[in-house]
mmCIF file of C-alpha atoms in Angstrom:
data_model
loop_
_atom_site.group_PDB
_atom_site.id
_atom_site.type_symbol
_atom_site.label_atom_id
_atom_site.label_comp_id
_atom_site.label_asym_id
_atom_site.label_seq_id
_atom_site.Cartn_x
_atom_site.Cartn_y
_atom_site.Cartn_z
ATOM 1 C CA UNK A 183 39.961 17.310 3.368
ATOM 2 C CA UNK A 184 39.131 17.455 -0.330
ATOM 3 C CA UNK A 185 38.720 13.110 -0.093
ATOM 4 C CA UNK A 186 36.264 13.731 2.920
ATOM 5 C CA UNK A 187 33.817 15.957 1.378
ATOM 6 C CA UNK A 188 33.865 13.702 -2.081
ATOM 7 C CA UNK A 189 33.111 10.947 -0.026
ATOM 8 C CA UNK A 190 30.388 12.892 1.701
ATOM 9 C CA UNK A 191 29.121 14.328 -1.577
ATOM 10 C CA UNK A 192 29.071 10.549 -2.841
ATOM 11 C CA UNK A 193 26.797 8.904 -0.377
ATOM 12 C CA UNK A 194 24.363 11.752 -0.549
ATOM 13 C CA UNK A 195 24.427 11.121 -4.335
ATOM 14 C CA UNK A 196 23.516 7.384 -4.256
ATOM 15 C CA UNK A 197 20.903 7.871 -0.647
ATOM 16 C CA UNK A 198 18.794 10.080 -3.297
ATOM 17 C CA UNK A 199 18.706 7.774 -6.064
ATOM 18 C CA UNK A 200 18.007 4.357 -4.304
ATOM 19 C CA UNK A 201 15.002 3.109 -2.937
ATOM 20 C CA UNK A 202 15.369 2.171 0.512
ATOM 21 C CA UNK A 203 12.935 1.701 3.258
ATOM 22 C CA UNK A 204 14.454 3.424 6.640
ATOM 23 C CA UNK A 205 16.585 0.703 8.707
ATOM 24 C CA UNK A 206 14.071 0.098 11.338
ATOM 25 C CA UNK A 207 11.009 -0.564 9.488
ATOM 26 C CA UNK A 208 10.185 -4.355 8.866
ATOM 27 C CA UNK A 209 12.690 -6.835 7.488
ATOM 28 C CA UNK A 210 15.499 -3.911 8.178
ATOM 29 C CA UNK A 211 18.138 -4.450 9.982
ATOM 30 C CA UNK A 212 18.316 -2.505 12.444
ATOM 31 C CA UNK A 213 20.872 0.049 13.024
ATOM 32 C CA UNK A 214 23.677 -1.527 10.420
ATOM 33 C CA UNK A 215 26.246 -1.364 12.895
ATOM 34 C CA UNK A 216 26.481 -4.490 13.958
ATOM 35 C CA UNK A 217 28.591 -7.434 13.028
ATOM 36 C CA UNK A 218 25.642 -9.649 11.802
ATOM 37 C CA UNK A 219 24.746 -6.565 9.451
ATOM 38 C CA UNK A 220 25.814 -8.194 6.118
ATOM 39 C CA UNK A 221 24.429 -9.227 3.418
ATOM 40 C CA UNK A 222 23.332 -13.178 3.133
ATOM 41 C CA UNK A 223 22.768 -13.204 7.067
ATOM 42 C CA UNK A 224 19.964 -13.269 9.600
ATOM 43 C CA UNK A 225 17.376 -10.417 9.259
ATOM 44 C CA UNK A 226 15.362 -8.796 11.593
ATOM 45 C CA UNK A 227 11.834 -9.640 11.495
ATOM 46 C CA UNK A 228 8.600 -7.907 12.902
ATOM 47 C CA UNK A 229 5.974 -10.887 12.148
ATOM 48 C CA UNK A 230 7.396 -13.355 14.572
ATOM 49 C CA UNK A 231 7.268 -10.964 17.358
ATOM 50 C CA UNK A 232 3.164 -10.882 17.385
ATOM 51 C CA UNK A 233 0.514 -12.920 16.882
ATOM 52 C CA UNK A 234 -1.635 -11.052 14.431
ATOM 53 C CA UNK A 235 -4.707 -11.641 11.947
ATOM 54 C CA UNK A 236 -2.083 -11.374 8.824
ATOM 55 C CA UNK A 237 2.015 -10.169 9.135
ATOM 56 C CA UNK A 238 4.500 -10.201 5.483
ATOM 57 C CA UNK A 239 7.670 -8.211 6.123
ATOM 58 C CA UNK A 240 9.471 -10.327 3.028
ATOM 59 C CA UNK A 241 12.748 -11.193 4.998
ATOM 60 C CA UNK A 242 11.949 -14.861 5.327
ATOM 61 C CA UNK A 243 11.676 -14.947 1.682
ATOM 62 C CA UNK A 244 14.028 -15.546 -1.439
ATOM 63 C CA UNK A 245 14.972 -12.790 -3.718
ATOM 64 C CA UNK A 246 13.144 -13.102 -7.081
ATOM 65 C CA UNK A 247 9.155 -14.482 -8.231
ATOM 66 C CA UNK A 248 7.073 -13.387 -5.161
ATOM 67 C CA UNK A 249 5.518 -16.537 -3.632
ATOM 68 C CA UNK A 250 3.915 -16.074 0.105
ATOM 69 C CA UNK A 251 3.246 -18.065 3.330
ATOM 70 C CA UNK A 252 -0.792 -17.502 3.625
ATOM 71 C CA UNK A 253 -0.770 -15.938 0.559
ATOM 72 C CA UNK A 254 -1.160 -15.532 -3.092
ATOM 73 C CA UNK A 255 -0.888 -13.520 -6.265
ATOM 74 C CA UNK A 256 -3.357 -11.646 -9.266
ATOM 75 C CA UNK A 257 -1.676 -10.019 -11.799
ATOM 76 C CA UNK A 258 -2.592 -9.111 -15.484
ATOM 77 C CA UNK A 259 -0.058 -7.021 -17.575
ATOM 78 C CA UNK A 260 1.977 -6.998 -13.839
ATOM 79 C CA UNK A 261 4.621 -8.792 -11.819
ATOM 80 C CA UNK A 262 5.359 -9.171 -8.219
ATOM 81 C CA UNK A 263 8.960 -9.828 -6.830
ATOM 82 C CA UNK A 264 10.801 -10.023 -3.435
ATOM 83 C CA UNK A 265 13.679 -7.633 -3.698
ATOM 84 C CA UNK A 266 16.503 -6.868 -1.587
ATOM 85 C CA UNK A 267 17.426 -3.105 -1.217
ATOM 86 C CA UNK A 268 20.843 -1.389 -2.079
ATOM 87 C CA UNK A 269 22.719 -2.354 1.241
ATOM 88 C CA UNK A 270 20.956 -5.972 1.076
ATOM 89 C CA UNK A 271 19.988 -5.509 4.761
ATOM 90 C CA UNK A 272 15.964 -5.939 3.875
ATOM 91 C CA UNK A 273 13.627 -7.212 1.378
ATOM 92 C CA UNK A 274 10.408 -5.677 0.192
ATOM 93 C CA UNK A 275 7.650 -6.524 -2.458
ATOM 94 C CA UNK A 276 8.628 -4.756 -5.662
ATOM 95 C CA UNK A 277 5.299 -4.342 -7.871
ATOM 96 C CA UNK A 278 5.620 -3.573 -11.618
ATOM 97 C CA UNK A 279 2.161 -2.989 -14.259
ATOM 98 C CA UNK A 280 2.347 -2.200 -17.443
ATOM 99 C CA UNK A 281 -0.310 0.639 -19.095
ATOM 100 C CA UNK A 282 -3.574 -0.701 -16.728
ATOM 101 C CA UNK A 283 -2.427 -3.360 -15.445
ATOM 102 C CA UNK A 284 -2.586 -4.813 -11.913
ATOM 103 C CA UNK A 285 -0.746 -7.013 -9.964
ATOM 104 C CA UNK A 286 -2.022 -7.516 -6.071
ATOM 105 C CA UNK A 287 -0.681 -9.609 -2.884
ATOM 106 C CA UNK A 288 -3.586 -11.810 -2.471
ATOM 107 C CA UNK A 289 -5.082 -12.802 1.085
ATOM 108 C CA UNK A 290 -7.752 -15.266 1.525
ATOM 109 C CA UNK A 291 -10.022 -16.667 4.018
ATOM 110 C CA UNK A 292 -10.165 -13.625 6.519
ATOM 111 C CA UNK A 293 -12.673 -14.086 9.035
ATOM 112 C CA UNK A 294 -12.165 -10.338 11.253
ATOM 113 C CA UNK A 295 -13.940 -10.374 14.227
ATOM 114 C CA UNK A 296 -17.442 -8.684 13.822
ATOM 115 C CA UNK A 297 -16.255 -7.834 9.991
ATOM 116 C CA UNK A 298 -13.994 -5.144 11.203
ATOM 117 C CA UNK A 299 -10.238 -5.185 11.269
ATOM 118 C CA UNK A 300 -6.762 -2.499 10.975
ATOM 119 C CA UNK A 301 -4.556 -2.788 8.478
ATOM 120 C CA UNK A 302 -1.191 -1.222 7.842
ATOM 121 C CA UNK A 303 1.788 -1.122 4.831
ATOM 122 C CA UNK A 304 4.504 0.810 4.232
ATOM 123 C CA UNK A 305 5.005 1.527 0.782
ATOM 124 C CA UNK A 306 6.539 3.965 -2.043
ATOM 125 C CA UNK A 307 4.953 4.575 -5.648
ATOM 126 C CA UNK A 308 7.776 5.697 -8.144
ATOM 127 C CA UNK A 309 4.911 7.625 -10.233
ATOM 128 C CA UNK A 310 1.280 8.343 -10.381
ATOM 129 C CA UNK A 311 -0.596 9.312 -13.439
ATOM 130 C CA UNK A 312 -0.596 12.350 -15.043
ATOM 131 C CA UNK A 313 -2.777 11.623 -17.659
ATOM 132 C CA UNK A 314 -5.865 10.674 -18.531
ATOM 133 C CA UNK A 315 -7.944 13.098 -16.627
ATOM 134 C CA UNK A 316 -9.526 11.479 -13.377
ATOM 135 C CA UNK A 317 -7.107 8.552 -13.799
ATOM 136 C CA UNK A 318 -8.556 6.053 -10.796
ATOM 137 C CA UNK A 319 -5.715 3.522 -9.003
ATOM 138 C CA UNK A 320 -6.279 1.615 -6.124
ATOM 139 C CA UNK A 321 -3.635 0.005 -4.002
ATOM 140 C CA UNK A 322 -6.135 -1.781 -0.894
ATOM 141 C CA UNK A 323 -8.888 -3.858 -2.240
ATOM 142 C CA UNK A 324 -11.436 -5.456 0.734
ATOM 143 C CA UNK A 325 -14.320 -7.846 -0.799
ATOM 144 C CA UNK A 326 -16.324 -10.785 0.445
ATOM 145 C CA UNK A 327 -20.271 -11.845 0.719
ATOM 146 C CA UNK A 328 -22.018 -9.332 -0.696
ATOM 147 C CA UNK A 329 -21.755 -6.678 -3.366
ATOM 148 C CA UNK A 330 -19.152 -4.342 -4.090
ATOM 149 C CA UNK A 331 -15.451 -4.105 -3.938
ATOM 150 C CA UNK A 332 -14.612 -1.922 -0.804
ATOM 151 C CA UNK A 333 -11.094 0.330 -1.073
ATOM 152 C CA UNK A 334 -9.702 1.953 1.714
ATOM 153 C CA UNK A 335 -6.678 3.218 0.097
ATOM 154 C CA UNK A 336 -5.973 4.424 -3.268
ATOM 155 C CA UNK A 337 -6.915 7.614 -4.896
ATOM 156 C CA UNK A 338 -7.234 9.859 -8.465
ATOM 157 C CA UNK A 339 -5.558 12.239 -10.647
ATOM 158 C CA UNK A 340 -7.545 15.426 -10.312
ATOM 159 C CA UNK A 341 -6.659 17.570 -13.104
ATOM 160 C CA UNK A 342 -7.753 21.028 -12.037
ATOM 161 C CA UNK A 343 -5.841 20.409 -8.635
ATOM 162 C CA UNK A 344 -3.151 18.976 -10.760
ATOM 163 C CA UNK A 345 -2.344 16.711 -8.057
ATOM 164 C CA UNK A 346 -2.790 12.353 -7.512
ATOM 165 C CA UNK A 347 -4.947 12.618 -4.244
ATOM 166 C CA UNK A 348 -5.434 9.749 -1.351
ATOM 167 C CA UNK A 349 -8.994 8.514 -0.824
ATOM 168 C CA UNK A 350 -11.585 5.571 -0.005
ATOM 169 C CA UNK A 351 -14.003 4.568 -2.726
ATOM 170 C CA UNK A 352 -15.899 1.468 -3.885
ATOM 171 C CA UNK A 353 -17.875 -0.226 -6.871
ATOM 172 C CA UNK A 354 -19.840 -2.428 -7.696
ATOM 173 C CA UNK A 355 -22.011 -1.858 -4.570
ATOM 174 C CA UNK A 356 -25.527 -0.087 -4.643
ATOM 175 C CA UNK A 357 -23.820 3.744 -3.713
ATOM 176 C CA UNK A 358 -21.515 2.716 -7.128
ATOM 177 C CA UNK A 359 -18.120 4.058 -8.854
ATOM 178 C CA UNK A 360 -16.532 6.596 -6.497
ATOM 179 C CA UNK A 361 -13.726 7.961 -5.031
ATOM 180 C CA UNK A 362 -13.676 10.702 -1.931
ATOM 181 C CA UNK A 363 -10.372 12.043 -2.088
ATOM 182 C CA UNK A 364 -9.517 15.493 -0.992
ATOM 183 C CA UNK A 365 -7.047 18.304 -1.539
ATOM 184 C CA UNK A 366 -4.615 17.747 2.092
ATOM 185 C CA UNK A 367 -3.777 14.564 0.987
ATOM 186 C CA UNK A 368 -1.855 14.574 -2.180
ATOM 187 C CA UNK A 369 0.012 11.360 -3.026
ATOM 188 C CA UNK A 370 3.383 11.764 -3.187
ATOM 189 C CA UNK A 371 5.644 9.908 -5.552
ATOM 190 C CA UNK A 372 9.388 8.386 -4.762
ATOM 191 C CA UNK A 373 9.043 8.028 -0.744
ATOM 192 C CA UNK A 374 8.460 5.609 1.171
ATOM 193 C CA UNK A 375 5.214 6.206 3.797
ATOM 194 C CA UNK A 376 3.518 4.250 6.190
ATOM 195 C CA UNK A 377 -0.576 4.169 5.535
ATOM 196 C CA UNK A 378 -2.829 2.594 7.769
ATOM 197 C CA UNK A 379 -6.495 2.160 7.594
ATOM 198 C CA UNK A 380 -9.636 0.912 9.781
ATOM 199 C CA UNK A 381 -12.715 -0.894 9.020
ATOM 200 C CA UNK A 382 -15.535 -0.458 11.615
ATOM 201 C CA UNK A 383 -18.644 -2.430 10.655
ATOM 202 C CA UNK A 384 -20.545 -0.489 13.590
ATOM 203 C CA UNK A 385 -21.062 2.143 11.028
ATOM 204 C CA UNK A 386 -19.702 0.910 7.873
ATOM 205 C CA UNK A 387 -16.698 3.621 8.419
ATOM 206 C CA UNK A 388 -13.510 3.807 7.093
ATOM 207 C CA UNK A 389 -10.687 5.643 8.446
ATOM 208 C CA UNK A 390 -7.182 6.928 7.274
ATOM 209 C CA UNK A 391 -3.688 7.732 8.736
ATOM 210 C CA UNK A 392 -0.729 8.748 6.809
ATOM 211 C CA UNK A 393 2.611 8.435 8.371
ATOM 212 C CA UNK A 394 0.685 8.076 12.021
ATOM 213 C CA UNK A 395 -1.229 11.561 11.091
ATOM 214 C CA UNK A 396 -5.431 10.693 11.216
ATOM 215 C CA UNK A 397 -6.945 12.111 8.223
ATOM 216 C CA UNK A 398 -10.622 12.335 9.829
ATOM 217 C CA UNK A 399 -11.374 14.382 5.908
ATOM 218 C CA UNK A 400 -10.722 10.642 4.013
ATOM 219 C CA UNK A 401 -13.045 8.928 6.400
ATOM 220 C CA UNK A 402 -16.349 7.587 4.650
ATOM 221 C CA UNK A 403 -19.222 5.491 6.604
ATOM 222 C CA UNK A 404 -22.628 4.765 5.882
ATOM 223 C CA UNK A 405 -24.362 8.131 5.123
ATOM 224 C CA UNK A 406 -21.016 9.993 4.437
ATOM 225 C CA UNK A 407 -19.806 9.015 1.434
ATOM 226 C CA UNK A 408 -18.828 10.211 -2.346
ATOM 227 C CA UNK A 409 -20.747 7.572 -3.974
ATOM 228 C CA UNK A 410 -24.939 7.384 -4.866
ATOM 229 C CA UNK A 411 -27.819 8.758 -2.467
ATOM 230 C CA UNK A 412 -28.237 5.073 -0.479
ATOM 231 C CA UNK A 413 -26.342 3.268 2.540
ATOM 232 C CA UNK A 414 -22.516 2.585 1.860
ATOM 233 C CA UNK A 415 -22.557 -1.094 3.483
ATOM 234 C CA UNK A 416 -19.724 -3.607 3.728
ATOM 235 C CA UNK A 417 -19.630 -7.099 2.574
ATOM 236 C CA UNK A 418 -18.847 -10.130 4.586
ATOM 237 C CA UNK A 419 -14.970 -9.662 4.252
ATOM 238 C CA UNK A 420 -12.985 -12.427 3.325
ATOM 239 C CA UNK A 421 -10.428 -11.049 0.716
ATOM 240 C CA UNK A 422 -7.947 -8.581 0.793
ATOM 241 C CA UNK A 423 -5.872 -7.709 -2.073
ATOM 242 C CA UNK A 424 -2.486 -5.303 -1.533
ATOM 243 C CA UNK A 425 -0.546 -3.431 -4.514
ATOM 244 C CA UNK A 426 -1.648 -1.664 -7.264
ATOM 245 C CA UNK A 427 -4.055 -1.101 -10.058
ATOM 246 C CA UNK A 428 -4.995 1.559 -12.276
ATOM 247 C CA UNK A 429 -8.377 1.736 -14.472
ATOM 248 C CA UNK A 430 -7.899 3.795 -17.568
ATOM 249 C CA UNK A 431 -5.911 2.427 -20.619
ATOM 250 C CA UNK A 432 -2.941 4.367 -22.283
ATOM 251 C CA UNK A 433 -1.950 6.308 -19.156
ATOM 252 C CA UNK A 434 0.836 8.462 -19.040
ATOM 253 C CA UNK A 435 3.612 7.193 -17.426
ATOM 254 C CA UNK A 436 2.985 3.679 -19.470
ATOM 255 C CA UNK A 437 4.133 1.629 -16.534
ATOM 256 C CA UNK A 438 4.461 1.787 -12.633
ATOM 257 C CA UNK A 439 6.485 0.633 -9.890
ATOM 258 C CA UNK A 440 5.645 0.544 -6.721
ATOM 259 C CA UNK A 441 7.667 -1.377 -3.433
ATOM 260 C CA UNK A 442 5.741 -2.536 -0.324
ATOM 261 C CA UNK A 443 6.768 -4.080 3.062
ATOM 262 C CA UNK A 444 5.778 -4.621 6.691
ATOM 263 C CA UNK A 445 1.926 -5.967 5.417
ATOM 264 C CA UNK A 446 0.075 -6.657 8.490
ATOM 265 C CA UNK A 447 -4.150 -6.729 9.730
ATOM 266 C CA UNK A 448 -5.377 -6.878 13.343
ATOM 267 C CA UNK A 449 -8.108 -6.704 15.481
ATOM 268 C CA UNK A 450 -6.679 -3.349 17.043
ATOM 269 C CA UNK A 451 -4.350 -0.346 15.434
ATOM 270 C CA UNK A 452 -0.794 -2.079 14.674
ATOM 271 C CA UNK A 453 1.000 1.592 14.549
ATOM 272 C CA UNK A 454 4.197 2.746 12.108
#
């Protein structure tokens, strides 16, 4: 009896200390019960099983310096690596900045149908800034022919909330430097959630879903945005970057980690 609940006591020890995607998202393996379910064989994989715009679950790739199929990699003060998890039954993209650094998945030469597309990741951030004030990160970076650097995911440290909050922004477009986060949707460090976004061109619109829940209070679009009195208007996409980057030098923590997998953009809502 005493053996049994050690063992117990054990497992639950190392499940809350490792970083480990759930079994049936992306490269997982399924249910582990299987006789195929060790490491250095076959993994299951999500991005042969549909034809879509742009599909990365990692398990085709070798542990170690991330290099892509259909894509590339910008990093300054940052790394990228494919890494397997504790059991070794799935990879993911482990991302790693230093201070304000940034490293990003890089995809090029999008052409979405009528310049509107879905995209989805599942990812976990060990830590968002604390400090300075208003510290600005962005983790989904959309740019192409025409001003301004469109991001439908990333967020701020709001120091009066005391909270890292989720929200679309831009810059370097005519509405400027801004970020519309807002108070239901904190960012929440050391789990792993699925995010997926929309770009309509119809109205310039972006939309938000956390863990399949629609967050219709992130959504920004032409004439509803947190940015200067004029049109919010998309570029001509044509480059997406995934993974992290934060703005303000000498943040505290000094670095980040964050892990990514199951990367994929369609013409219609791909799901968690």
């Amino acid at each position: 009896m005493k053996k049994t609940v050690l063992f117990a006591a054990l497992v639950a020890m190392l499940s809350a200390t490792t970083a480990v995607a759930p079994a049936s998202w992306g490269s997982g393996s399924g249910s582990g019960s299987g006789p195929g379910d060790r490491a250095g064989e076959s993994e299951a994989r999500t991005c042969v099983a549909r034809a879509l715009m742009f599909c990365e679950d990692f398990a085709g790739l070798r542990p170690g310096e991330a290099h892509g199929r259909g894509w590339t990699t910008d990093a300054a003060n940052g790394t990228l690596t494919i890494e397997r998890d504790a059991t070794h039954h799935s990879k993911h993209l482990r991302i790693r900045t230093e201070g304000n650094g940034r490293a990003f998945l890089e995809i090029r030469n999008l052409t979405p149908p009528g310049n509107s597309f879905w995209g989805r990741v599942r990812l976990r951030v060990d830590a968002f800034p604390t400090a300075p004030d208003w510290a600005h990160w962005t983790i989904v970076e959309a740019t192409g022919e025409g001003p301004g650097y469109v991001r439908p995911l990333g967020g701020q440290y709001v120091p009066g909330v005391g909270e890292n909050l989720w929200g679309a922004g831009s810059d370097g477009g005519p509405t400027g430097d801004w970020t519309a986060w807002h108070e239901s949707a904190p960012a929440r460090a050391g789990t792993w959630q699925c995010v997926e976004w929309r770009m309509d061109a119809s109205d310039n619109k972006i939309s938000l879903w956390i863990d399949g829940e629609a967050k219709p209070e992130l959504a920004v679009s032409t004439h509803h945005h947190g940015g200067l009195d004029t049109d919010f208007v998309f570029p001509r996409f044509d480059t997406l970057k995934i993974g992290w980057q934060l703005y303000q030098g000498s943040p505290s923590p000094s670095s980040y980690d964050a892990r990514m997998d199951d990367i994929a953009l369609d013409g219609t809502r791909l799901g968690c």
